[in-house]
XYZ file of C-alpha atoms in Angstrom:
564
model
C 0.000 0.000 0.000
C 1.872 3.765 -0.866
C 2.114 5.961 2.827
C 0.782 8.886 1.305
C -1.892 8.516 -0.959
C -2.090 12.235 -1.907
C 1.581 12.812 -2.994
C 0.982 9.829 -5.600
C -2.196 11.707 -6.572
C -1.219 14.029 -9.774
C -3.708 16.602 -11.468
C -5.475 15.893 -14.339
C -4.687 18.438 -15.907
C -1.487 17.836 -16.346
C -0.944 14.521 -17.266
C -0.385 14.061 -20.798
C -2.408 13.495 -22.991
C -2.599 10.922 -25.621
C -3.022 12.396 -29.038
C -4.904 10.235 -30.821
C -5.106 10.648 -34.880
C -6.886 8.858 -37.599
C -5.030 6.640 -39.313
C -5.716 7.424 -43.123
C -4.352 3.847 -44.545
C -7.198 0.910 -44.415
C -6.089 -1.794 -42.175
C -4.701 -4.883 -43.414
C -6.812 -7.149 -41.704
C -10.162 -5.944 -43.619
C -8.540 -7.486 -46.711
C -9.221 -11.045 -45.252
C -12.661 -10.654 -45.844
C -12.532 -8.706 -49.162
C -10.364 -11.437 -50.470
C -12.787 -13.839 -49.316
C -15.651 -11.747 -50.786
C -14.077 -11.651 -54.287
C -13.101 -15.652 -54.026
C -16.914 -16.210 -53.405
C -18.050 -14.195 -56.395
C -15.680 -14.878 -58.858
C -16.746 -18.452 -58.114
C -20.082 -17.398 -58.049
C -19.381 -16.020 -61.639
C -17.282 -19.176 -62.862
C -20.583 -21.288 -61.432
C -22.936 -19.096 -63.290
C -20.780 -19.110 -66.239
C -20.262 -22.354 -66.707
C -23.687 -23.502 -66.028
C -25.404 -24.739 -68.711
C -28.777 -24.320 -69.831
C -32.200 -26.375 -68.350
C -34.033 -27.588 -71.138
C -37.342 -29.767 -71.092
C -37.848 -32.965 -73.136
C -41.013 -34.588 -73.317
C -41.554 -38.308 -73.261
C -44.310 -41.029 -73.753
C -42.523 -42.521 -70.680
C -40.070 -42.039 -68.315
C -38.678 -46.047 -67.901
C -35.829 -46.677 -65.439
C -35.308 -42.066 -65.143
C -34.959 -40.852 -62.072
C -34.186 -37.206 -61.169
C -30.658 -36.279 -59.747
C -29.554 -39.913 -61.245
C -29.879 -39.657 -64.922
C -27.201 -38.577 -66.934
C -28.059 -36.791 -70.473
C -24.744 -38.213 -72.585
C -23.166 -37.837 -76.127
C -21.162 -40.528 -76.966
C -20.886 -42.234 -73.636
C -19.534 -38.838 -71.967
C -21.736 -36.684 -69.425
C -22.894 -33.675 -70.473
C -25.831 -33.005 -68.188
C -27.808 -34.448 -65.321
C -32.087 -35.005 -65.661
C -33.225 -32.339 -62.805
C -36.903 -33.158 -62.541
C -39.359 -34.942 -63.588
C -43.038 -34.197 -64.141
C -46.238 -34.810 -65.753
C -47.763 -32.715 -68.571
C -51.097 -30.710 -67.834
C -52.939 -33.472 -70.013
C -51.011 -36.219 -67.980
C -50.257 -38.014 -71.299
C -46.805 -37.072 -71.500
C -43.543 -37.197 -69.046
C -41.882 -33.479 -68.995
C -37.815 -34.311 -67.963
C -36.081 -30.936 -67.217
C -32.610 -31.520 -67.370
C -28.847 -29.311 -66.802
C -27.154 -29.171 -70.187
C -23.163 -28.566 -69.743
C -21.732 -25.017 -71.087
C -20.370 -26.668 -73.992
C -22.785 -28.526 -75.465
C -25.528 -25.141 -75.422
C -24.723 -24.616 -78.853
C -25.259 -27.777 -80.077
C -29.158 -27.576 -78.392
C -30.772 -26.815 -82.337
C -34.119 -28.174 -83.944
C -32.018 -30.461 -85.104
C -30.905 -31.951 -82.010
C -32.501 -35.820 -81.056
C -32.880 -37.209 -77.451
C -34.376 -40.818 -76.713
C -33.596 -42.835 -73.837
C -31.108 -45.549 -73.882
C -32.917 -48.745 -72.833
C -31.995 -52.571 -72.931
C -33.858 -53.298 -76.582
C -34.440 -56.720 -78.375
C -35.431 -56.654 -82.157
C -35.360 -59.330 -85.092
C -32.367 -57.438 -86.407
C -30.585 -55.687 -83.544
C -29.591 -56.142 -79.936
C -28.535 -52.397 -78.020
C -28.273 -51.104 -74.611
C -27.718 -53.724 -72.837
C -25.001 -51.902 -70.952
C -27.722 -50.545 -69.422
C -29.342 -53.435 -67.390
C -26.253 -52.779 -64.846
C -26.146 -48.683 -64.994
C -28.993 -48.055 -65.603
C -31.008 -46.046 -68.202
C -30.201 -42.657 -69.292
C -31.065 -39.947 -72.243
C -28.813 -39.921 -75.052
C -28.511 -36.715 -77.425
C -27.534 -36.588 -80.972
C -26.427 -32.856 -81.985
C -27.761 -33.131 -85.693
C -26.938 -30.437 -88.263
C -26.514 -27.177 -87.099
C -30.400 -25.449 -86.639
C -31.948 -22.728 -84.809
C -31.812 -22.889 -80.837
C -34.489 -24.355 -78.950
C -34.942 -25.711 -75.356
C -37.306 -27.833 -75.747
C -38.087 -31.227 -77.710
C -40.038 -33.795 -78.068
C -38.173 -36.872 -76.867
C -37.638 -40.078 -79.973
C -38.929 -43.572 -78.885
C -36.446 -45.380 -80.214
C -32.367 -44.025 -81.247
C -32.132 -43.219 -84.642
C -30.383 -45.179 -87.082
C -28.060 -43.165 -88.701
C -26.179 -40.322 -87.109
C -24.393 -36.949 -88.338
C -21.230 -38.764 -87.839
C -22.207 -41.777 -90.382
C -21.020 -40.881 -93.696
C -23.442 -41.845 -96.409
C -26.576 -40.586 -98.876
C -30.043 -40.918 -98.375
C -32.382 -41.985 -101.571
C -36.322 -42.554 -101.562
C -37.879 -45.308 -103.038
C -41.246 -45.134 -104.789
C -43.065 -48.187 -104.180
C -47.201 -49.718 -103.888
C -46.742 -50.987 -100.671
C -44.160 -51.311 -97.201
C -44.770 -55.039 -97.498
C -42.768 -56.318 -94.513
C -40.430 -53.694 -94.835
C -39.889 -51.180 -91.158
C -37.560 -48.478 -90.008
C -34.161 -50.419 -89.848
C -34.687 -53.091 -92.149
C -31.430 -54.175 -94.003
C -30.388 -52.654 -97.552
C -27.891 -55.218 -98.676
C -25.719 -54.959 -102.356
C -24.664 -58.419 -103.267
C -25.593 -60.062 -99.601
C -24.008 -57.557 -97.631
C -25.553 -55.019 -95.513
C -24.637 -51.684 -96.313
C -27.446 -49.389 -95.539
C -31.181 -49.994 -93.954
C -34.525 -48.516 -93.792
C -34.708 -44.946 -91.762
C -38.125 -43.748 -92.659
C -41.585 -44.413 -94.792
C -44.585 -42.555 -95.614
C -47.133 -41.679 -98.082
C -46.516 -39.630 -101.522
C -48.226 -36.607 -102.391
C -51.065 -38.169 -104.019
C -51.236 -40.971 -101.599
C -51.460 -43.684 -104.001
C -48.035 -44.741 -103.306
C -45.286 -45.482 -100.554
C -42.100 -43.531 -100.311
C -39.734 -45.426 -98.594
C -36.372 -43.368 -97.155
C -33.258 -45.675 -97.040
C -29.971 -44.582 -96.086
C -26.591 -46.097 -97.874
C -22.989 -46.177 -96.013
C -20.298 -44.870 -97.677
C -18.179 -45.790 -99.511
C -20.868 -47.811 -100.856
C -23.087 -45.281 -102.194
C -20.855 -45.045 -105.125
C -22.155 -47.961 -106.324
C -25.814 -46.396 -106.593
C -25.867 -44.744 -110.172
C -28.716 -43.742 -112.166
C -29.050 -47.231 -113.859
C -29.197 -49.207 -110.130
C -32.694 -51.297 -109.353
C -33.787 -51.966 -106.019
C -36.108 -54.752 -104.985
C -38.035 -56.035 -102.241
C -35.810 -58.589 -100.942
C -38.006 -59.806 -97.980
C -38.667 -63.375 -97.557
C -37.141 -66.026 -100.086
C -38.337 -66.653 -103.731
C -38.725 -70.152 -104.687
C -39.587 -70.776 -108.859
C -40.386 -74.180 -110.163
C -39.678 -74.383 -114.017
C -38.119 -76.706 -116.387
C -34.485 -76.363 -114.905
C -35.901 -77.721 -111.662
C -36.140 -75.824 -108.125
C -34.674 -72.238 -107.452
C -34.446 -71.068 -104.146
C -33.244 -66.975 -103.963
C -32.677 -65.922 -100.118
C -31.034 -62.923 -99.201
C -29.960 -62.717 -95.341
C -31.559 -63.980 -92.477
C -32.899 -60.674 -91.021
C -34.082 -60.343 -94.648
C -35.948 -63.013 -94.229
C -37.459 -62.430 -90.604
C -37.760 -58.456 -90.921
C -37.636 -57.780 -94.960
C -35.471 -56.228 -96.507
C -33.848 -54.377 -99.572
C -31.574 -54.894 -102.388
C -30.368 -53.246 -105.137
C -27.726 -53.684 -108.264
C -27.335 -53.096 -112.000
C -30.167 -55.005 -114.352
C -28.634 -57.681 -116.368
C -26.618 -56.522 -119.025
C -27.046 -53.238 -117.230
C -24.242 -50.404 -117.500
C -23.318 -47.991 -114.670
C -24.747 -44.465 -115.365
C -23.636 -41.333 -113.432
C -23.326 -41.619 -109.560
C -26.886 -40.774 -108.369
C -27.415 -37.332 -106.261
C -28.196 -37.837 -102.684
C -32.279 -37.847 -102.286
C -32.600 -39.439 -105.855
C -35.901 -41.047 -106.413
C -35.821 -45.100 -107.694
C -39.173 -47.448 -108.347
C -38.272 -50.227 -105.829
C -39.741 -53.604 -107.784
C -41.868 -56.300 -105.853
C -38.798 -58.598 -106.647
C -35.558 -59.497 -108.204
C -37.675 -61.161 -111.318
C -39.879 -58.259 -111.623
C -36.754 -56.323 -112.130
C -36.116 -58.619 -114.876
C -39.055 -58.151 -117.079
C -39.838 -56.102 -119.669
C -41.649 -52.912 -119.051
C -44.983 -52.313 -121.303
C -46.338 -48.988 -121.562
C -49.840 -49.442 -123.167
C -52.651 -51.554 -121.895
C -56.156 -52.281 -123.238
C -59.307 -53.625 -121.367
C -61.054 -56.898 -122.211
C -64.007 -58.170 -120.715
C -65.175 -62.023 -121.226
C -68.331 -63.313 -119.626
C -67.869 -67.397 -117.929
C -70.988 -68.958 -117.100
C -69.295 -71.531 -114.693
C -67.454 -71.368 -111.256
C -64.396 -68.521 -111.686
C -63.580 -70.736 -108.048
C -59.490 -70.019 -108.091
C -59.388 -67.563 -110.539
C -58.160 -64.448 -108.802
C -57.565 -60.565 -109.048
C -53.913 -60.225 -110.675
C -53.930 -64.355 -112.160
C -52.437 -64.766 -115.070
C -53.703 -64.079 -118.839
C -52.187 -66.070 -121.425
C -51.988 -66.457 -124.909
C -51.559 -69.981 -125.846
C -49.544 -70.357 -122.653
C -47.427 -66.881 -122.804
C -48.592 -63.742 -120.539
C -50.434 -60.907 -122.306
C -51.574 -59.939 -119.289
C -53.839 -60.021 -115.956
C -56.962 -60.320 -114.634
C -58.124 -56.955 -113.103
C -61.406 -57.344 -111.416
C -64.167 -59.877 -110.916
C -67.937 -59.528 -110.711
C -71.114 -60.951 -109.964
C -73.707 -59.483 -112.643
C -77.862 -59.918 -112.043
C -79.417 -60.370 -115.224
C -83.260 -58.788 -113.805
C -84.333 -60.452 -117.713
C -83.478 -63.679 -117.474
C -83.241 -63.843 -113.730
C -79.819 -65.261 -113.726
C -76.246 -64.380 -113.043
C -73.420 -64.036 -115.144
C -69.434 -63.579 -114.050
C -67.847 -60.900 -115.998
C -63.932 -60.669 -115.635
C -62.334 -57.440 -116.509
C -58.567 -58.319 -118.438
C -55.863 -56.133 -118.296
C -53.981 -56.595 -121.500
C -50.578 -55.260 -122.748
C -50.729 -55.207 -126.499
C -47.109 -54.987 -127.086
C -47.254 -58.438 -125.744
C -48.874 -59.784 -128.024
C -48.589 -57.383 -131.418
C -44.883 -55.826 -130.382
C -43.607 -52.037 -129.465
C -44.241 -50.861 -132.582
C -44.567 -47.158 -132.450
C -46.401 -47.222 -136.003
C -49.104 -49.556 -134.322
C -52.430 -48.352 -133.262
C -55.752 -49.583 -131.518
C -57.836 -49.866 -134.197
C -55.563 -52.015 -136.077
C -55.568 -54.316 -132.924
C -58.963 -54.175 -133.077
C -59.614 -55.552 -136.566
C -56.637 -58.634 -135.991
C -58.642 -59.284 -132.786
C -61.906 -59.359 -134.774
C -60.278 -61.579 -136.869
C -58.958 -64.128 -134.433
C -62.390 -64.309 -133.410
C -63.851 -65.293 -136.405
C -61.123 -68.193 -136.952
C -61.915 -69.434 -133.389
C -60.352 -67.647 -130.764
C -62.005 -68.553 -127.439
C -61.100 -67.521 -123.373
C -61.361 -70.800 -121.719
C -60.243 -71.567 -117.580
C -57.536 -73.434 -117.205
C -55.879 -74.534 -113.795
C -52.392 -73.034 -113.453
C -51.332 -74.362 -110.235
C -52.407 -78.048 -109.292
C -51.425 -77.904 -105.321
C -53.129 -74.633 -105.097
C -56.107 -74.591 -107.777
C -55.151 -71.563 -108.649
C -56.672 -70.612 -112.590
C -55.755 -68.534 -114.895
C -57.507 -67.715 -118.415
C -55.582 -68.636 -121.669
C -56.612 -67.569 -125.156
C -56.454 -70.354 -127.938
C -58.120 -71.392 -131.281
C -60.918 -73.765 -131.747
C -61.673 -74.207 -134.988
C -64.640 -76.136 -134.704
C -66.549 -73.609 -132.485
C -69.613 -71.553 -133.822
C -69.137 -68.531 -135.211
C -69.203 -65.477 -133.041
C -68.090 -61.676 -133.102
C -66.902 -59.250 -130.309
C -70.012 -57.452 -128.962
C -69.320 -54.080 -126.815
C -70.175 -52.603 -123.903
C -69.259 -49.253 -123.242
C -66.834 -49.642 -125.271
C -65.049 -52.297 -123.234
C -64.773 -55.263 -125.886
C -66.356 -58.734 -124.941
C -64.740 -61.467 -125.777
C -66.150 -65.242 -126.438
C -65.367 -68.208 -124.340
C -65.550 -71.857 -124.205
C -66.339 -74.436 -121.509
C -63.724 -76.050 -120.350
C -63.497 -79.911 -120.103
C -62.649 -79.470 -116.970
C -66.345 -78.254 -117.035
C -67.565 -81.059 -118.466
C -66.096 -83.494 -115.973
C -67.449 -81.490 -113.486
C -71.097 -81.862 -114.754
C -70.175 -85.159 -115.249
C -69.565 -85.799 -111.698
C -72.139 -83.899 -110.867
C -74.612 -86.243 -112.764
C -73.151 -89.427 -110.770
C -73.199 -87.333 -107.443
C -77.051 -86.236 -108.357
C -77.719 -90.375 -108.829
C -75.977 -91.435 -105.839
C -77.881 -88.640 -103.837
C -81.265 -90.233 -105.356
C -79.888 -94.031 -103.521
C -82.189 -94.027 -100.260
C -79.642 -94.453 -97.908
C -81.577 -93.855 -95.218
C -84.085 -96.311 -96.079
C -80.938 -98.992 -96.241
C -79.801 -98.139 -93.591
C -83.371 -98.703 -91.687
C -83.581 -102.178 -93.621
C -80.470 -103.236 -92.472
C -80.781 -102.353 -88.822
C -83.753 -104.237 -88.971
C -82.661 -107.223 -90.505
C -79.685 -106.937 -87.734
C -81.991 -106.573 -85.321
C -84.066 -109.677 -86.704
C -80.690 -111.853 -86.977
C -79.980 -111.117 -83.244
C -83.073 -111.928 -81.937
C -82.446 -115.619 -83.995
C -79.119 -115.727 -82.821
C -80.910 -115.235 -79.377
C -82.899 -117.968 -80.033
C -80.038 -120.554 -80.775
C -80.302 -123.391 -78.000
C -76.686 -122.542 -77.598
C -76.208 -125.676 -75.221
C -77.347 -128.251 -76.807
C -75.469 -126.952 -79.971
C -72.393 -127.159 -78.135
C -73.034 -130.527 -77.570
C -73.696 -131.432 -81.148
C -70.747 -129.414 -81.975
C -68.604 -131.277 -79.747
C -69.636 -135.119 -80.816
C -69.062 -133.661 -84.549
C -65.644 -132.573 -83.507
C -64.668 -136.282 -81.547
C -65.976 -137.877 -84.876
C -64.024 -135.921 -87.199
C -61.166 -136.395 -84.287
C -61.703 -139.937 -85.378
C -61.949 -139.781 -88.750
C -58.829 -137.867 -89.144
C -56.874 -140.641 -87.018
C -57.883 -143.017 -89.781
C -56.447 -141.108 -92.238
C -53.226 -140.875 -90.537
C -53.367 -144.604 -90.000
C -54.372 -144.807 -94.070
C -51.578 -142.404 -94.926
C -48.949 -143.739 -92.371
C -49.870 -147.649 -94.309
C -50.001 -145.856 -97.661
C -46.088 -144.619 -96.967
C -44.829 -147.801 -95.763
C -46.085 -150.373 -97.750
C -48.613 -149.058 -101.053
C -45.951 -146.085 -101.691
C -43.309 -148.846 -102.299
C -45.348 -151.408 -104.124
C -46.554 -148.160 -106.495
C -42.738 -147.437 -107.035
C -41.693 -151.261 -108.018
C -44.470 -151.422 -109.947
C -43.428 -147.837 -112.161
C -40.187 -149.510 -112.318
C -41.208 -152.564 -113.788
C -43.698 -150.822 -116.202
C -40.483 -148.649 -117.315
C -38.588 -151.878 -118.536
C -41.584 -152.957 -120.110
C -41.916 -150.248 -122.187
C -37.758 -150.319 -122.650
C -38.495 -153.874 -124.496
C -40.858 -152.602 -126.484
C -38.894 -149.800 -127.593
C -36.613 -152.424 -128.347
C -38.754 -154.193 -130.239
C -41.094 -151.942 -132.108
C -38.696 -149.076 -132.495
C -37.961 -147.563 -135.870
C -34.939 -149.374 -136.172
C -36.203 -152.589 -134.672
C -36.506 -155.799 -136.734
C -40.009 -156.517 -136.168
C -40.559 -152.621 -137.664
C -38.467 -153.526 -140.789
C -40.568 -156.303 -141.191
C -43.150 -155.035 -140.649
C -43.349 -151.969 -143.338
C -42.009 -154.476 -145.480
C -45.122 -156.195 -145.284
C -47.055 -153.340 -145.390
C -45.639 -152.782 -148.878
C -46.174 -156.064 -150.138
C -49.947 -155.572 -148.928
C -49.774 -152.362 -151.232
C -48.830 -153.783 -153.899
C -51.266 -156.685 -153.820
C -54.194 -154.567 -153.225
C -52.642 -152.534 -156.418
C -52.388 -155.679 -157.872
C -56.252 -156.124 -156.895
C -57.321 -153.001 -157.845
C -56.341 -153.758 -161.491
C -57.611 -156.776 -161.764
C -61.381 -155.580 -161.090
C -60.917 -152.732 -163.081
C -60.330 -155.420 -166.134
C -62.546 -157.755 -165.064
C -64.965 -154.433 -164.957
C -64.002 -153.834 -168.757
C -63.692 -157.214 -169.954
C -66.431 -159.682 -167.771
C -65.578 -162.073 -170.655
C -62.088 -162.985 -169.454
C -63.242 -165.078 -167.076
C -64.694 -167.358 -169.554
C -62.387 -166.900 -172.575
C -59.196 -165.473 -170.547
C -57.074 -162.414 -171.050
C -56.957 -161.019 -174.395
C -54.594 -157.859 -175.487
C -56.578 -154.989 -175.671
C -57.648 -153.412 -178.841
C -55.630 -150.107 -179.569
């Protein structure tokens, strides 16, 4: 403690005084938070800058997605994450928002394809299954460069060909798709070097256009002159040469497919343009055939079952096409209260008369009037025994009455002739018409009565005493045969050997007389030489009543020499 407080206790007034003045620099530790401030905003900025945009993709469904899981990818690398996932108002479609990555913004165009990458079976391809372990996820393919968008309308399926598959695309005109869907081969020469990527309707809608794709460098060998054909299935033709079966590949066969190459004899024109147009043919022989421009329409009236005859069969002129049958009808005569079959024909003249650029219809009118006169007649005729499939062939027959085309508007109709098949038919159907008139049912009656009858007999049978009968008829015949066996056992032993001696003994009989009255036998010799001496004595004979005949005298007065 001090002694004396108040000598330690100084004035306040003069003390000094600290002078206190304000420091004009900024102290050092306020830049720990600035620094900290501009770390959090430039990262702020480098997050906002490099974050990409959200777009929205609408699917049918949203299979093995999940939000915050999903990856959107290009070519197996991330380049965005699926954010959320919602219905649309209508609750028919699944609305994905999803973070694109910075770098792939510009690539976001119309152009630009998602689909999700699932696990997926077809006849021709097997994909995704990479998936069944990491799950599903949305796939984009950039596309050609476009105008921006951010949003699209998700693809069910991936699409066949991307931007990075060199190639040209060409349309086919065709009737129908047949079996024919998106991804169905294209093969040149049994090797797969395009497929299917799209089909539709033509303008008109009377045809199918059919969008293939071709992978380079194999689209060179597509020039102006190339054919394409349906190659679906397998062909099979039966002709003279024996069986030909034409497959292409196995998808081919299970999914359809195309094909295409030069005609026969064909030459390689110019390259064709990408998008060119081509006819694709139904097959490989319709490529083949000749291609007639002009056609003409017969009619021809059968009255007899057209059974087997079909829209498209065959017309034929003594066996070779002129052309098809294009509708058949059933036609009420209200007159004669009947029907009658008329079958439209399709014909190609320059079948039958040649492209002739110099020929006209009315001269192919008059030669057809013609033929008609000498005979010409449509007749049925089966062109396909396993099937019964007909077809109508034109031929001459002479001896048929004379007839002329009549018309109707303007159509020309044509004369035809029974067929013998025809005949047979009514034929048969005369014997069927008699063996319906057989009263089976009344035989049938009679003979279950006279079943019925014979039962009730058989019933009647004292089936007892029968048996009894039946067996002392069986001991006796037991009997009887052990007779015979006793007769045949005595016949082996002792007749069979006396039969035998006695053969043997009429064998050397007959020896001696071959010996004696053989040709060459003395008893023979003398005996034709006795026979001779009787001919001449009965000669001698014969004379000697002739001359007695002559001269009755003789006997009195002798033999005299005849007068001259």
């Amino acid at each position: 403690m001090p002694d004396d407080p108040q000598k330690d206790e100084l004035p306040r007034d003069d003390a000094p005084t600290a002078a206190i003045r304000p420091s004009k620099r900024l102290s050092i530790v306020w830049l720990v938070p600035l620094v900290a401030l501009a770390i959090s905003g430039w990262l702020l900025y480098k997050s906002w800058s490099e974050k990409g945009p959200l777009i929205t993709i609408t699917f049918k469904n949203a299979e093995r997605i999940s939000e915050g899981a999903s990856k959107i990818k290009y070519k197996d690398v991330d380049i965005g994450e699926v954010e959320t996932i919602t219905f649309s108002p209508d609750m028919k479609q699944v609305v994905v928002k999803a973070r694109i990555d910075k770098v792939a913004e510009p690539h976001l165009t119309d152009n630009t394809s998602f689909w999700i990458v699932r696990p997926r079976i077809t006849a021709g391809k097997i994909s995704g299954l990479g998936t069944l372990l990491s799950g599903s996820y949305i796939s984009m393919e950039p596309g050609h460069p476009g105008t921006q968008r951010r949003n699209f309308t998700g693809l069910e399926e991936a699409p066949f060909i991307t931007t990075d598959n060199p190639g040209k695309y060409y349309i086919l005109k065709a009737e129908g798709l047949g079996s024919l869907d998106i991804g169905s081969p294209v093969s040149y020469r049994q090797i797969k070097v395009g497929q299917v990527v799209g089909y539709g309707f033509d303008d008109s809608g009377q045809a199918v256009h059919i969008r293939i794709f071709v992978n380079a460098p194999h689209d060179q060998q597509i020039s102006t002159n190339t054919s394409f054909w349906n190659a679906s299935g397998f062909e099979l033709n039966l002709d003279a040469t024996g069986i030909k079966l034409d497959t292409e590949s196995l998808t081919s066969i299970l999914s359809g497919g195309i094909s295409f190459d030069l005609p026969p004899q064909g030459r390689p024109g110019t390259i064709a343009k990408e998008n060119t147009t081509f006819e694709l043919f139904s097959s490989r022989k319709a490529v083949n055939e000749i291609k007639y421009h002009l056609t003409d329409t017969w009619q021809v009236y059968f009255n007899q079952s057209v059974r087997g005859l079909t829209v498209g069969a065959p017309v034929e002129f003594q066996g070779i096409k002129i052309g098809e049958v294009s509708s058949i009808n059933l036609k009420f005569e209200s007159i004669t209260m009947s029907f009658r079959t008329p079958v439209m024909l399709r014909i190609e003249p320059e079948r039958i008369f040649g492209q002739d650029p110099d020929f006209n219809t009315t001269d192919g009118q008059a030669i057809l009037n013609t033929f008609i006169t000498r005979g010409m007649r449509a007749v049925l005729k089966n062109g396909n025994l396993l099937t019964g499939q007909l077809l109508i062939d034109f031929d001459f027959y002479p001896n048929q009455p004379a007839q002329k085309i009549t018309y109707e508007d303007a159509i020309p109709v044509l004369p035809t002739r029974q067929t013998e098949l025809q005949l047979l038919t009514d034929s048969l159907s005369t014997i069927l018409n008699k063996v319906e008139k057989i009263p089976f049912q009344q035989i049938s009656e009679d003979l279950h009565a006279l079943l019925k009858t014979t039962n009730t007999a058989i019933a009647q049978i004292p089936v007892q005493s029968l048996g009894e009968d039946l067996r002392a008829t069986l001991k006796a015949a037991n009997t009887t045969m052990t007779h015979i066996n006793t007769m045949a056992e005595t016949v082996n032993t002792q007749t069979t050997p006396a039969i035998t001696a006695a053969l043997e003994q009429l064998r050397t009989t007959l020896a001696d007389m071959e010996h004696s009255l053989g040709s060459d036998s003395p008893t023979n010799h003398q005996l034709r030489q006795t026979m001779r001496d009787i001919s001449t004595a009965v000669r001698s004979l014969r004379s000697l009543s002739d001359y007695l005949d002559r001269h009755p005298e003789s006997i009195i007065h002798g033999k005299e020499d005849e007068m001259p």
